Amino acid sequence: YKYVEGILEKRAPYREGHLKLIKEMNEKGQCVAAGPFDPPTGAQFIFKGASTADAERFVKEDPYVLAGLVAGHSIKQWNVVVGEV
């Protein structure tokens, strides 16, 4: 995600729904990590056991996206070479 300017001030009404969606995917084992960059110019989500369609559905349902708080996003396949996710 790339957030709009002023995300910290703008996100409050949508934060609970945003986190709920992430937690639901986490409980299914599909989103194993998520969080904002520091400073919060955007965020990253790591999906495992989820299809590209699942990730796209997450974006389409995310209250932050629906509220216009996400200026852009990309979904990319990632190959873990060292470590375990």
Protein backbone atom coordinates (compact mmCIF):
# COMPACT_ATOMS: atom_id res chain seq x y z
CA TYR A 1 0.00 0.00 0.00
CA LYS A 2 0.91 3.63 -0.51
CA TYR A 3 -1.06 5.81 1.87
CA VAL A 4 -2.43 9.28 1.26
CA GLU A 5 -0.97 12.23 3.16
CA GLY A 6 -2.31 12.54 6.70
CA ILE A 7 -3.18 8.87 7.08
CA LEU A 8 -2.82 8.97 10.88
CA GLU A 9 -5.48 11.64 11.19
CA LYS A 10 -7.78 10.18 8.52
CA ARG A 11 -7.77 6.49 9.41
CA ALA A 12 -9.57 6.54 12.78
CA PRO A 13 -13.13 5.84 11.53
CA TYR A 14 -11.90 2.94 9.36
CA ARG A 15 -9.16 1.41 11.50
CA GLU A 16 -11.32 -1.14 13.36
CA GLY A 17 -12.72 -2.57 10.12
CA HIS A 18 -9.27 -2.56 8.49
CA LEU A 19 -7.74 -4.49 11.39
CA LYS A 20 -10.72 -6.87 11.53
CA LEU A 21 -10.22 -7.82 7.89
CA ILE A 22 -6.50 -8.44 8.46
CA LYS A 23 -7.17 -10.52 11.57
CA GLU A 24 -9.76 -12.64 9.73
CA MET A 25 -7.20 -13.47 7.04
CA ASN A 26 -4.59 -14.11 9.72
CA GLU A 27 -6.88 -16.58 11.50
CA LYS A 28 -7.31 -18.43 8.18
CA GLY A 29 -3.50 -18.56 7.87
CA GLN A 30 -3.60 -16.39 4.77
CA CYS A 31 -2.07 -13.13 6.05
CA VAL A 32 0.93 -14.00 8.20
CA ALA A 33 2.22 -10.45 8.78
CA ALA A 34 1.03 -6.91 8.20
CA GLY A 35 1.95 -3.42 9.27
CA PRO A 36 2.77 0.14 8.31
CA PHE A 37 6.15 1.51 7.35
CA ASP A 38 7.87 3.95 9.69
CA PRO A 39 6.99 6.72 8.99
CA PRO A 40 3.55 5.48 7.86
CA THR A 41 3.77 6.32 4.16
CA GLY A 42 2.36 2.89 3.35
CA ALA A 43 2.06 -0.67 4.58
CA GLN A 44 3.04 -4.19 3.63
CA PHE A 45 1.06 -7.41 3.93
CA ILE A 46 2.56 -10.88 3.62
CA PHE A 47 0.10 -13.48 2.42
CA LYS A 48 0.82 -17.21 2.58
CA GLY A 49 -1.49 -19.91 1.34
CA ALA A 50 -3.58 -17.26 -0.35
CA SER A 51 -4.08 -16.83 -4.07
CA THR A 52 -3.58 -13.60 -5.97
CA ALA A 53 -7.39 -13.46 -6.14
CA ASP A 54 -7.53 -13.65 -2.32
CA ALA A 55 -5.10 -10.72 -2.05
CA GLU A 56 -7.09 -8.75 -4.63
CA ARG A 57 -10.30 -9.45 -2.71
CA PHE A 58 -8.62 -8.18 0.48
CA VAL A 59 -7.78 -4.91 -1.28
CA LYS A 60 -11.31 -4.52 -2.68
CA GLU A 61 -12.87 -5.10 0.77
CA ASP A 62 -10.40 -3.07 2.87
CA PRO A 63 -12.12 -0.10 4.53
CA TYR A 64 -8.96 2.00 4.00
CA VAL A 65 -9.19 1.42 0.24
CA LEU A 66 -12.95 2.00 0.16
CA ALA A 67 -12.45 5.30 2.04
CA GLY A 68 -9.78 6.51 -0.40
CA LEU A 69 -6.91 6.30 2.11
CA VAL A 70 -4.78 4.12 -0.15
CA ALA A 71 -3.25 6.06 -3.04
CA GLY A 72 -1.90 2.93 -4.72
CA HIS A 73 -1.03 -0.71 -4.21
CA SER A 74 0.73 -3.60 -5.87
CA ILE A 75 0.51 -7.35 -5.47
CA LYS A 76 3.68 -9.30 -6.19
CA GLN A 77 4.75 -12.90 -5.86
CA TRP A 78 7.71 -13.32 -3.50
CA ASN A 79 10.15 -16.22 -3.29
CA VAL A 80 11.63 -16.74 0.17
CA VAL A 81 15.26 -17.82 -0.24
CA VAL A 82 16.48 -17.55 3.34
CA GLY A 83 14.33 -18.00 6.43
CA GLU A 84 10.78 -19.15 6.79
CA VAL A 85 7.45 -17.36 6.55
